[in-house]
Amino acid sequence: MNTLRAGQAVSLRGRRPMQLRLLDGSGSAWVTRTGSSSTAFPPEDLILVAGQTLHLGPREHWVMEPAAAHAVRYQWK
């Protein structure tokens, strides 16, 4: 389990398929997939809420930050 406090951001990138899951009882998070002309992944913004899972493909790069003034707890596996 990891905790991301309000005002912080984390960069998430995997070499294999990965899962980002916001834990139950956690707040919401804003996640952004960064786009690149060298990848097939366009930029994308999402809001995740507690209990949701985002499946990330290999070589995708996402940045996550809390969507409100509360910390979020998450798993990255």
mmCIF file of C-alpha atoms in Angstrom:
data_model
loop_
_atom_site.group_PDB
_atom_site.id
_atom_site.type_symbol
_atom_site.label_atom_id
_atom_site.label_comp_id
_atom_site.label_asym_id
_atom_site.label_seq_id
_atom_site.Cartn_x
_atom_site.Cartn_y
_atom_site.Cartn_z
ATOM 1 C CA MET A 1 0.000 0.000 0.000
ATOM 2 C CA ASN A 2 1.171 3.506 -0.835
ATOM 3 C CA THR A 3 -0.100 6.902 0.296
ATOM 4 C CA LEU A 4 -0.072 10.023 -1.842
ATOM 5 C CA ARG A 5 -0.690 13.225 0.108
ATOM 6 C CA ALA A 6 -2.483 16.314 -1.159
ATOM 7 C CA GLY A 7 -0.127 18.449 -3.254
ATOM 8 C CA GLN A 8 2.059 15.473 -4.228
ATOM 9 C CA ALA A 9 2.221 13.643 -7.551
ATOM 10 C CA VAL A 10 3.690 10.311 -8.563
ATOM 11 C CA SER A 11 4.939 9.084 -11.944
ATOM 12 C CA LEU A 12 3.810 5.547 -12.854
ATOM 13 C CA ARG A 13 5.414 3.552 -15.643
ATOM 14 C CA GLY A 14 5.702 -0.200 -16.108
ATOM 15 C CA ARG A 15 7.655 -2.476 -18.404
ATOM 16 C CA ARG A 16 4.807 -4.993 -18.289
ATOM 17 C CA PRO A 17 1.038 -4.623 -17.809
ATOM 18 C CA MET A 18 0.353 -3.132 -14.370
ATOM 19 C CA GLN A 19 -2.646 -2.268 -12.204
ATOM 20 C CA LEU A 20 -3.272 0.924 -10.267
ATOM 21 C CA ARG A 21 -5.996 0.496 -7.645
ATOM 22 C CA LEU A 22 -7.340 3.135 -5.289
ATOM 23 C CA LEU A 23 -8.075 1.451 -1.988
ATOM 24 C CA ASP A 24 -11.532 1.454 -0.410
ATOM 25 C CA GLY A 25 -12.040 4.383 1.928
ATOM 26 C CA SER A 26 -9.527 6.451 -0.040
ATOM 27 C CA GLY A 27 -10.281 9.709 -1.810
ATOM 28 C CA SER A 28 -10.297 10.310 -5.538
ATOM 29 C CA ALA A 29 -7.295 10.819 -7.799
ATOM 30 C CA TRP A 30 -6.647 12.605 -11.064
ATOM 31 C CA VAL A 31 -4.542 10.478 -13.401
ATOM 32 C CA THR A 32 -3.057 11.668 -16.681
ATOM 33 C CA ARG A 33 -1.528 9.522 -19.403
ATOM 34 C CA THR A 34 1.237 11.487 -21.044
ATOM 35 C CA GLY A 35 1.270 11.253 -24.807
ATOM 36 C CA SER A 36 4.288 10.882 -27.032
ATOM 37 C CA SER A 37 4.852 10.819 -30.761
ATOM 38 C CA SER A 38 7.018 7.738 -30.219
ATOM 39 C CA THR A 39 4.173 5.720 -28.644
ATOM 40 C CA ALA A 40 0.691 4.711 -29.700
ATOM 41 C CA PHE A 41 -0.833 6.124 -26.498
ATOM 42 C CA PRO A 42 -2.564 9.524 -26.785
ATOM 43 C CA PRO A 43 -2.814 11.860 -23.777
ATOM 44 C CA GLU A 44 -5.774 11.104 -21.515
ATOM 45 C CA ASP A 45 -7.152 12.421 -18.199
ATOM 46 C CA LEU A 46 -9.266 10.343 -15.803
ATOM 47 C CA ILE A 47 -10.670 10.649 -12.303
ATOM 48 C CA LEU A 48 -10.465 7.447 -10.254
ATOM 49 C CA VAL A 49 -12.493 6.925 -7.089
ATOM 50 C CA ALA A 50 -11.931 4.554 -4.184
ATOM 51 C CA GLY A 51 -12.248 0.926 -5.238
ATOM 52 C CA GLN A 52 -11.532 1.552 -8.936
ATOM 53 C CA THR A 53 -8.701 -0.140 -10.826
ATOM 54 C CA LEU A 54 -6.894 1.211 -13.873
ATOM 55 C CA HIS A 55 -5.059 -1.272 -16.101
ATOM 56 C CA LEU A 56 -1.884 0.181 -17.598
ATOM 57 C CA GLY A 57 -0.172 -1.247 -20.630
ATOM 58 C CA PRO A 58 3.566 -1.700 -20.970
ATOM 59 C CA ARG A 59 5.420 1.527 -21.777
ATOM 60 C CA GLU A 60 2.443 3.714 -20.805
ATOM 61 C CA HIS A 61 3.331 6.644 -18.571
ATOM 62 C CA TRP A 62 0.766 8.011 -16.112
ATOM 63 C CA VAL A 63 1.001 10.756 -13.500
ATOM 64 C CA MET A 64 -1.327 10.641 -10.486
ATOM 65 C CA GLU A 65 -2.229 13.222 -7.863
ATOM 66 C CA PRO A 66 -5.042 13.494 -5.315
ATOM 67 C CA ALA A 67 -8.106 15.190 -6.823
ATOM 68 C CA ALA A 68 -8.973 16.938 -3.546
ATOM 69 C CA ALA A 69 -7.245 18.129 -0.397
ATOM 70 C CA HIS A 70 -7.153 14.568 0.973
ATOM 71 C CA ALA A 71 -4.534 11.839 0.671
ATOM 72 C CA VAL A 72 -5.225 8.756 -1.443
ATOM 73 C CA ARG A 73 -4.103 5.225 -0.698
ATOM 74 C CA TYR A 74 -3.267 2.999 -3.645
ATOM 75 C CA GLN A 75 -1.712 -0.246 -4.805
ATOM 76 C CA TRP A 76 0.635 -0.403 -7.789
ATOM 77 C CA LYS A 77 1.275 -3.923 -8.994
#
